[in-house]
């Protein structure tokens, strides 16, 4: 049961008790109100989206048996001279604006002739008139006036810039010329372009993935594997065997017979190629 304070207090004592109690309530109410206002302000700030002079961008490109992801910001010329002015020659540049550009690779790759293990790296550049130095570094936090931590360098390579026709107004990074084993990372701004060749030595990884997938009891990807061998011009005996297995699964699809005809022709099995081509009708 609760205790009635009136039984044990005179009026003045009870008045002080009530004032103390009300102060505690007012304090709790005031703190709660502050928390609510702060939460609303944080929420409003989180919802606010304003135009940016150097908006963030992200490239995510499937490549080889994994992917390449590049996160960077995209400053624009806005009537300015870029290289040798906004971006000084001979000084480290974060290769964009704001935070350093980050590149994440899902497997070991050869970039500009150097092997780089899977991981996330900061991509710094040191532009110059006739050559650029490109640096991959594990220090992905923004660097200060003393530059980035060179002891964390993973790779450094020198590339020769080229000139493009016209003007590229906004700094742009592209992943181009993609094949099964190679691609290019291109960086373009103003009239300057640099290109980083990328090579994936993925034969062993691909064969392991194929063996694992082919032995899967559900539905082995016979057609995809046969097409891969055909396009890479290797293991043609396996390509022929797997396209035949694919046709056993679905012999009504014209593209199955088209692939078989191409494989048989590449193997100089001309009669089989003609027979397969007729099945496409």
mmCIF file of C-alpha atoms in Angstrom:
data_model
loop_
_atom_site.group_PDB
_atom_site.id
_atom_site.type_symbol
_atom_site.label_atom_id
_atom_site.label_comp_id
_atom_site.label_asym_id
_atom_site.label_seq_id
_atom_site.Cartn_x
_atom_site.Cartn_y
_atom_site.Cartn_z
ATOM 1 C CA UNK A 1 0.000 0.000 0.000
ATOM 2 C CA UNK A 2 1.118 3.591 -0.683
ATOM 3 C CA UNK A 3 1.944 6.001 2.113
ATOM 4 C CA UNK A 4 -0.119 9.172 2.378
ATOM 5 C CA UNK A 5 2.380 12.015 2.975
ATOM 6 C CA UNK A 6 -0.358 14.213 4.521
ATOM 7 C CA UNK A 7 -0.401 11.968 7.593
ATOM 8 C CA UNK A 8 3.254 12.639 8.336
ATOM 9 C CA UNK A 9 3.810 16.233 7.121
ATOM 10 C CA UNK A 10 2.569 19.610 8.069
ATOM 11 C CA UNK A 11 1.453 21.970 5.311
ATOM 12 C CA UNK A 12 4.842 23.672 4.796
ATOM 13 C CA UNK A 13 6.690 20.349 4.672
ATOM 14 C CA UNK A 14 4.161 18.969 2.182
ATOM 15 C CA UNK A 15 4.514 22.120 0.066
ATOM 16 C CA UNK A 16 8.300 21.634 -0.116
ATOM 17 C CA UNK A 17 7.759 17.962 -1.002
ATOM 18 C CA UNK A 18 5.414 18.881 -3.849
ATOM 19 C CA UNK A 19 7.806 21.515 -5.185
ATOM 20 C CA UNK A 20 10.669 18.995 -5.155
ATOM 21 C CA UNK A 21 8.496 16.399 -6.856
ATOM 22 C CA UNK A 22 7.328 18.901 -9.498
ATOM 23 C CA UNK A 23 10.913 20.000 -10.153
ATOM 24 C CA UNK A 24 11.904 16.420 -10.755
ATOM 25 C CA UNK A 25 8.968 15.986 -13.102
ATOM 26 C CA UNK A 26 9.790 19.224 -14.916
ATOM 27 C CA UNK A 27 13.431 18.183 -15.236
ATOM 28 C CA UNK A 28 12.462 14.800 -16.664
ATOM 29 C CA UNK A 29 10.016 16.466 -19.037
ATOM 30 C CA UNK A 30 12.631 19.001 -20.165
ATOM 31 C CA UNK A 31 15.237 16.298 -20.831
ATOM 32 C CA UNK A 32 12.707 14.224 -22.737
ATOM 33 C CA UNK A 33 11.759 17.236 -24.843
ATOM 34 C CA UNK A 34 15.424 17.922 -25.646
ATOM 35 C CA UNK A 35 15.939 14.315 -26.720
ATOM 36 C CA UNK A 36 12.883 14.456 -28.966
ATOM 37 C CA UNK A 37 14.002 17.718 -30.597
ATOM 38 C CA UNK A 38 17.526 16.359 -31.113
ATOM 39 C CA UNK A 39 16.154 13.182 -32.664
ATOM 40 C CA UNK A 40 13.900 15.171 -34.992
ATOM 41 C CA UNK A 41 16.803 17.416 -36.035
ATOM 42 C CA UNK A 42 19.041 14.423 -36.724
ATOM 43 C CA UNK A 43 16.294 12.769 -38.742
ATOM 44 C CA UNK A 44 15.671 15.941 -40.731
ATOM 45 C CA UNK A 45 19.393 16.348 -41.392
ATOM 46 C CA UNK A 46 19.602 12.737 -42.531
ATOM 47 C CA UNK A 47 16.717 13.331 -44.940
ATOM 48 C CA UNK A 48 18.195 16.542 -46.365
ATOM 49 C CA UNK A 49 19.704 16.135 -49.836
ATOM 50 C CA UNK A 50 21.287 19.190 -51.410
ATOM 51 C CA UNK A 51 23.061 19.533 -54.778
ATOM 52 C CA UNK A 52 26.821 18.925 -54.558
ATOM 53 C CA UNK A 53 29.594 20.492 -56.610
ATOM 54 C CA UNK A 54 31.513 17.196 -56.495
ATOM 55 C CA UNK A 55 28.861 14.457 -56.187
ATOM 56 C CA UNK A 56 29.822 10.973 -55.096
ATOM 57 C CA UNK A 57 29.827 8.142 -57.617
ATOM 58 C CA UNK A 58 30.335 4.396 -57.478
ATOM 59 C CA UNK A 59 31.221 1.899 -60.201
ATOM 60 C CA UNK A 60 30.527 -1.778 -59.586
ATOM 61 C CA UNK A 61 31.659 -3.972 -62.443
ATOM 62 C CA UNK A 62 31.622 -7.757 -62.600
ATOM 63 C CA UNK A 63 35.007 -8.875 -63.877
ATOM 64 C CA UNK A 64 36.702 -12.263 -64.162
ATOM 65 C CA UNK A 65 35.324 -14.403 -61.296
ATOM 66 C CA UNK A 66 34.663 -11.468 -58.920
ATOM 67 C CA UNK A 67 34.217 -7.708 -59.316
ATOM 68 C CA UNK A 68 35.885 -4.296 -59.262
ATOM 69 C CA UNK A 69 34.284 -1.465 -57.260
ATOM 70 C CA UNK A 70 35.446 2.156 -57.403
ATOM 71 C CA UNK A 71 34.068 4.893 -55.133
ATOM 72 C CA UNK A 72 35.017 8.486 -55.885
ATOM 73 C CA UNK A 73 33.763 12.053 -56.118
ATOM 74 C CA UNK A 74 33.354 13.933 -59.402
ATOM 75 C CA UNK A 75 34.482 17.569 -59.448
ATOM 76 C CA UNK A 76 33.755 19.646 -62.570
ATOM 77 C CA UNK A 77 35.874 22.192 -64.416
ATOM 78 C CA UNK A 78 33.477 25.132 -63.951
ATOM 79 C CA UNK A 79 35.639 27.341 -66.182
ATOM 80 C CA UNK A 80 38.866 26.531 -64.338
ATOM 81 C CA UNK A 81 42.216 25.264 -65.603
ATOM 82 C CA UNK A 82 42.645 21.837 -64.007
ATOM 83 C CA UNK A 83 46.065 20.215 -64.394
ATOM 84 C CA UNK A 84 48.903 22.458 -63.334
ATOM 85 C CA UNK A 85 46.467 24.701 -61.460
ATOM 86 C CA UNK A 86 43.501 23.212 -59.559
ATOM 87 C CA UNK A 87 45.433 19.925 -59.533
ATOM 88 C CA UNK A 88 49.105 20.929 -59.174
ATOM 89 C CA UNK A 89 51.797 18.993 -61.013
ATOM 90 C CA UNK A 90 54.132 16.914 -58.890
ATOM 91 C CA UNK A 91 51.875 16.745 -55.827
ATOM 92 C CA UNK A 92 49.769 13.900 -54.459
ATOM 93 C CA UNK A 93 46.109 14.097 -55.471
ATOM 94 C CA UNK A 94 43.251 12.126 -53.981
ATOM 95 C CA UNK A 95 42.062 11.554 -57.574
ATOM 96 C CA UNK A 96 38.776 13.356 -57.178
ATOM 97 C CA UNK A 97 37.491 15.689 -54.476
ATOM 98 C CA UNK A 98 36.666 15.241 -50.807
ATOM 99 C CA UNK A 99 37.723 11.765 -49.583
ATOM 100 C CA UNK A 100 40.322 9.714 -51.464
ATOM 101 C CA UNK A 101 39.156 7.496 -54.308
ATOM 102 C CA UNK A 102 38.765 3.881 -53.196
ATOM 103 C CA UNK A 103 39.129 0.763 -55.321
ATOM 104 C CA UNK A 104 38.039 -2.679 -54.151
ATOM 105 C CA UNK A 105 39.038 -5.820 -56.040
ATOM 106 C CA UNK A 106 37.610 -9.255 -55.329
ATOM 107 C CA UNK A 107 40.612 -11.315 -56.446
ATOM 108 C CA UNK A 108 44.302 -10.920 -57.137
ATOM 109 C CA UNK A 109 44.783 -8.862 -60.291
ATOM 110 C CA UNK A 110 47.687 -7.563 -62.308
ATOM 111 C CA UNK A 111 47.300 -3.788 -62.575
ATOM 112 C CA UNK A 112 49.686 -1.940 -64.880
ATOM 113 C CA UNK A 113 52.043 -4.924 -64.692
ATOM 114 C CA UNK A 114 52.047 -5.347 -60.890
ATOM 115 C CA UNK A 115 50.211 -7.996 -58.889
ATOM 116 C CA UNK A 116 47.728 -6.632 -56.349
ATOM 117 C CA UNK A 117 45.975 -8.885 -53.851
ATOM 118 C CA UNK A 118 42.234 -8.800 -53.240
ATOM 119 C CA UNK A 119 41.219 -5.954 -50.911
ATOM 120 C CA UNK A 120 40.217 -2.295 -50.675
ATOM 121 C CA UNK A 121 42.774 0.420 -51.390
ATOM 122 C CA UNK A 122 43.016 4.169 -51.732
ATOM 123 C CA UNK A 123 43.920 5.202 -55.270
ATOM 124 C CA UNK A 124 46.201 8.239 -55.242
ATOM 125 C CA UNK A 125 47.827 9.900 -58.229
ATOM 126 C CA UNK A 126 50.717 12.317 -58.704
ATOM 127 C CA UNK A 127 50.016 14.045 -62.044
ATOM 128 C CA UNK A 128 52.726 15.588 -64.184
ATOM 129 C CA UNK A 129 52.927 16.883 -67.729
ATOM 130 C CA UNK A 130 54.516 13.823 -69.308
ATOM 131 C CA UNK A 131 53.838 11.065 -66.768
ATOM 132 C CA UNK A 132 51.552 10.188 -63.882
ATOM 133 C CA UNK A 133 52.459 8.137 -60.847
ATOM 134 C CA UNK A 134 49.578 6.002 -59.601
ATOM 135 C CA UNK A 135 49.636 4.644 -56.054
ATOM 136 C CA UNK A 136 47.550 1.989 -54.359
ATOM 137 C CA UNK A 137 47.710 2.415 -50.603
ATOM 138 C CA UNK A 138 45.942 0.787 -47.670
ATOM 139 C CA UNK A 139 45.457 4.183 -45.988
ATOM 140 C CA UNK A 140 41.910 4.865 -47.167
ATOM 141 C CA UNK A 141 41.290 7.737 -44.694
ATOM 142 C CA UNK A 142 41.656 11.329 -45.975
ATOM 143 C CA UNK A 143 45.301 12.413 -45.908
ATOM 144 C CA UNK A 144 46.561 15.698 -44.476
ATOM 145 C CA UNK A 145 49.135 18.292 -45.597
ATOM 146 C CA UNK A 146 51.967 15.776 -45.118
ATOM 147 C CA UNK A 147 50.442 13.443 -47.706
ATOM 148 C CA UNK A 148 49.381 9.833 -47.377
ATOM 149 C CA UNK A 149 51.305 7.181 -45.367
ATOM 150 C CA UNK A 150 53.821 5.873 -47.925
ATOM 151 C CA UNK A 151 54.718 2.923 -45.696
ATOM 152 C CA UNK A 152 51.240 1.593 -46.530
ATOM 153 C CA UNK A 153 51.874 1.581 -50.293
ATOM 154 C CA UNK A 154 50.840 -1.639 -52.004
ATOM 155 C CA UNK A 155 51.849 -0.749 -55.551
ATOM 156 C CA UNK A 156 53.191 2.186 -57.544
ATOM 157 C CA UNK A 157 53.219 2.435 -61.310
ATOM 158 C CA UNK A 158 53.974 5.098 -63.857
ATOM 159 C CA UNK A 159 51.631 5.722 -66.794
ATOM 160 C CA UNK A 160 51.808 8.107 -69.708
ATOM 161 C CA UNK A 161 48.833 10.479 -70.121
ATOM 162 C CA UNK A 162 47.154 10.961 -73.484
ATOM 163 C CA UNK A 163 45.076 13.803 -74.893
ATOM 164 C CA UNK A 164 41.434 13.452 -75.886
ATOM 165 C CA UNK A 165 39.422 15.426 -78.404
ATOM 166 C CA UNK A 166 37.143 17.996 -76.843
ATOM 167 C CA UNK A 167 36.745 18.606 -73.132
ATOM 168 C CA UNK A 168 35.606 16.274 -70.372
ATOM 169 C CA UNK A 169 33.970 18.756 -68.011
ATOM 170 C CA UNK A 170 33.487 16.364 -65.066
ATOM 171 C CA UNK A 171 36.124 14.008 -63.670
ATOM 172 C CA UNK A 172 35.192 10.508 -64.813
ATOM 173 C CA UNK A 173 36.451 7.002 -64.045
ATOM 174 C CA UNK A 174 35.451 4.176 -66.389
ATOM 175 C CA UNK A 175 36.009 0.422 -66.649
ATOM 176 C CA UNK A 176 36.251 -0.423 -70.341
ATOM 177 C CA UNK A 177 37.323 -3.058 -72.896
ATOM 178 C CA UNK A 178 36.189 -5.960 -70.722
ATOM 179 C CA UNK A 179 37.123 -9.508 -71.733
ATOM 180 C CA UNK A 180 37.246 -12.777 -69.808
ATOM 181 C CA UNK A 181 40.719 -11.945 -68.525
ATOM 182 C CA UNK A 182 41.350 -8.222 -69.029
ATOM 183 C CA UNK A 183 39.887 -4.741 -68.778
ATOM 184 C CA UNK A 184 41.009 -1.128 -68.503
ATOM 185 C CA UNK A 185 40.489 1.479 -65.802
ATOM 186 C CA UNK A 186 40.333 4.909 -67.459
ATOM 187 C CA UNK A 187 40.447 8.292 -65.726
ATOM 188 C CA UNK A 188 39.452 11.327 -67.803
ATOM 189 C CA UNK A 189 39.198 15.033 -67.017
ATOM 190 C CA UNK A 190 39.737 18.214 -68.972
ATOM 191 C CA UNK A 191 41.610 16.910 -72.059
ATOM 192 C CA UNK A 192 43.745 14.334 -70.217
ATOM 193 C CA UNK A 193 43.217 10.587 -70.008
ATOM 194 C CA UNK A 194 45.247 7.915 -68.245
ATOM 195 C CA UNK A 195 44.667 4.189 -68.664
ATOM 196 C CA UNK A 196 45.500 1.357 -66.240
ATOM 197 C CA UNK A 197 45.532 -2.070 -67.926
ATOM 198 C CA UNK A 198 44.128 -4.847 -65.726
ATOM 199 C CA UNK A 199 44.737 -8.572 -66.213
ATOM 200 C CA UNK A 200 43.188 -11.482 -64.308
ATOM 201 C CA UNK A 201 45.276 -14.659 -64.292
ATOM 202 C CA UNK A 202 42.156 -16.636 -63.509
ATOM 203 C CA UNK A 203 42.566 -19.961 -65.346
ATOM 204 C CA UNK A 204 42.998 -22.032 -62.186
ATOM 205 C CA UNK A 205 40.130 -20.262 -60.373
ATOM 206 C CA UNK A 206 37.834 -20.659 -63.374
ATOM 207 C CA UNK A 207 38.619 -24.368 -63.729
ATOM 208 C CA UNK A 208 37.965 -24.920 -60.020
ATOM 209 C CA UNK A 209 34.634 -23.092 -60.310
ATOM 210 C CA UNK A 210 33.709 -25.113 -63.404
ATOM 211 C CA UNK A 211 34.549 -28.431 -61.756
ATOM 212 C CA UNK A 212 32.478 -27.513 -58.722
ATOM 213 C CA UNK A 213 29.509 -26.358 -60.821
ATOM 214 C CA UNK A 214 29.591 -29.293 -63.261
ATOM 215 C CA UNK A 215 29.505 -31.768 -60.389
ATOM 216 C CA UNK A 216 26.518 -30.031 -58.792
ATOM 217 C CA UNK A 217 23.660 -32.549 -58.677
ATOM 218 C CA UNK A 218 20.844 -30.069 -59.356
ATOM 219 C CA UNK A 219 21.435 -28.749 -62.874
ATOM 220 C CA UNK A 220 25.024 -28.506 -64.110
ATOM 221 C CA UNK A 221 25.600 -25.424 -66.322
ATOM 222 C CA UNK A 222 26.662 -27.388 -69.382
ATOM 223 C CA UNK A 223 25.728 -24.706 -71.919
ATOM 224 C CA UNK A 224 27.515 -21.869 -70.085
ATOM 225 C CA UNK A 225 30.696 -23.921 -69.684
ATOM 226 C CA UNK A 226 30.635 -25.070 -73.317
ATOM 227 C CA UNK A 227 30.204 -21.454 -74.446
ATOM 228 C CA UNK A 228 33.091 -20.309 -72.210
ATOM 229 C CA UNK A 229 35.435 -22.916 -73.684
ATOM 230 C CA UNK A 230 34.335 -21.975 -77.196
ATOM 231 C CA UNK A 231 34.868 -18.246 -76.641
ATOM 232 C CA UNK A 232 38.281 -18.755 -75.018
ATOM 233 C CA UNK A 233 39.297 -21.224 -77.734
ATOM 234 C CA UNK A 234 40.544 -23.893 -75.353
ATOM 235 C CA UNK A 235 39.422 -27.327 -74.133
ATOM 236 C CA UNK A 236 37.369 -27.754 -77.289
ATOM 237 C CA UNK A 237 36.869 -31.450 -76.576
ATOM 238 C CA UNK A 238 35.176 -30.472 -73.306
ATOM 239 C CA UNK A 239 33.198 -27.774 -75.120
ATOM 240 C CA UNK A 240 31.835 -30.412 -77.513
ATOM 241 C CA UNK A 241 31.016 -32.838 -74.710
ATOM 242 C CA UNK A 242 29.247 -30.220 -72.609
ATOM 243 C CA UNK A 243 27.190 -28.760 -75.465
ATOM 244 C CA UNK A 244 26.011 -32.300 -76.233
ATOM 245 C CA UNK A 245 24.957 -32.699 -72.591
ATOM 246 C CA UNK A 246 23.185 -29.331 -72.748
ATOM 247 C CA UNK A 247 21.263 -30.497 -75.825
ATOM 248 C CA UNK A 248 20.244 -33.642 -73.935
ATOM 249 C CA UNK A 249 18.708 -31.335 -71.321
ATOM 250 C CA UNK A 250 16.963 -29.056 -73.822
ATOM 251 C CA UNK A 251 17.284 -29.999 -77.476
ATOM 252 C CA UNK A 252 14.511 -27.673 -78.639
ATOM 253 C CA UNK A 253 16.379 -24.406 -78.038
ATOM 254 C CA UNK A 254 17.873 -23.124 -81.324
ATOM 255 C CA UNK A 255 20.787 -21.434 -79.542
ATOM 256 C CA UNK A 256 21.938 -24.838 -78.273
ATOM 257 C CA UNK A 257 22.327 -26.099 -81.834
ATOM 258 C CA UNK A 258 23.940 -22.826 -82.917
ATOM 259 C CA UNK A 259 26.649 -23.228 -80.297
ATOM 260 C CA UNK A 260 27.152 -26.854 -81.275
ATOM 261 C CA UNK A 261 27.509 -25.866 -84.946
ATOM 262 C CA UNK A 262 30.113 -23.257 -84.034
ATOM 263 C CA UNK A 263 32.055 -25.659 -81.849
ATOM 264 C CA UNK A 264 32.029 -28.393 -84.503
ATOM 265 C CA UNK A 265 33.166 -25.904 -87.146
ATOM 266 C CA UNK A 266 36.031 -24.678 -84.961
ATOM 267 C CA UNK A 267 37.065 -28.309 -84.464
ATOM 268 C CA UNK A 268 36.902 -28.839 -88.269
ATOM 269 C CA UNK A 269 34.043 -31.336 -87.869
ATOM 270 C CA UNK A 270 32.296 -29.884 -90.897
ATOM 271 C CA UNK A 271 29.647 -32.589 -91.358
ATOM 272 C CA UNK A 272 28.615 -32.348 -87.691
ATOM 273 C CA UNK A 273 28.560 -28.545 -87.956
ATOM 274 C CA UNK A 274 26.201 -28.683 -90.946
ATOM 275 C CA UNK A 275 23.967 -31.239 -89.232
ATOM 276 C CA UNK A 276 23.755 -29.052 -86.101
ATOM 277 C CA UNK A 277 22.981 -25.958 -88.165
ATOM 278 C CA UNK A 278 20.043 -27.752 -89.806
ATOM 279 C CA UNK A 279 18.643 -28.532 -86.346
ATOM 280 C CA UNK A 280 18.255 -24.794 -85.699
ATOM 281 C CA UNK A 281 15.246 -24.566 -88.024
#
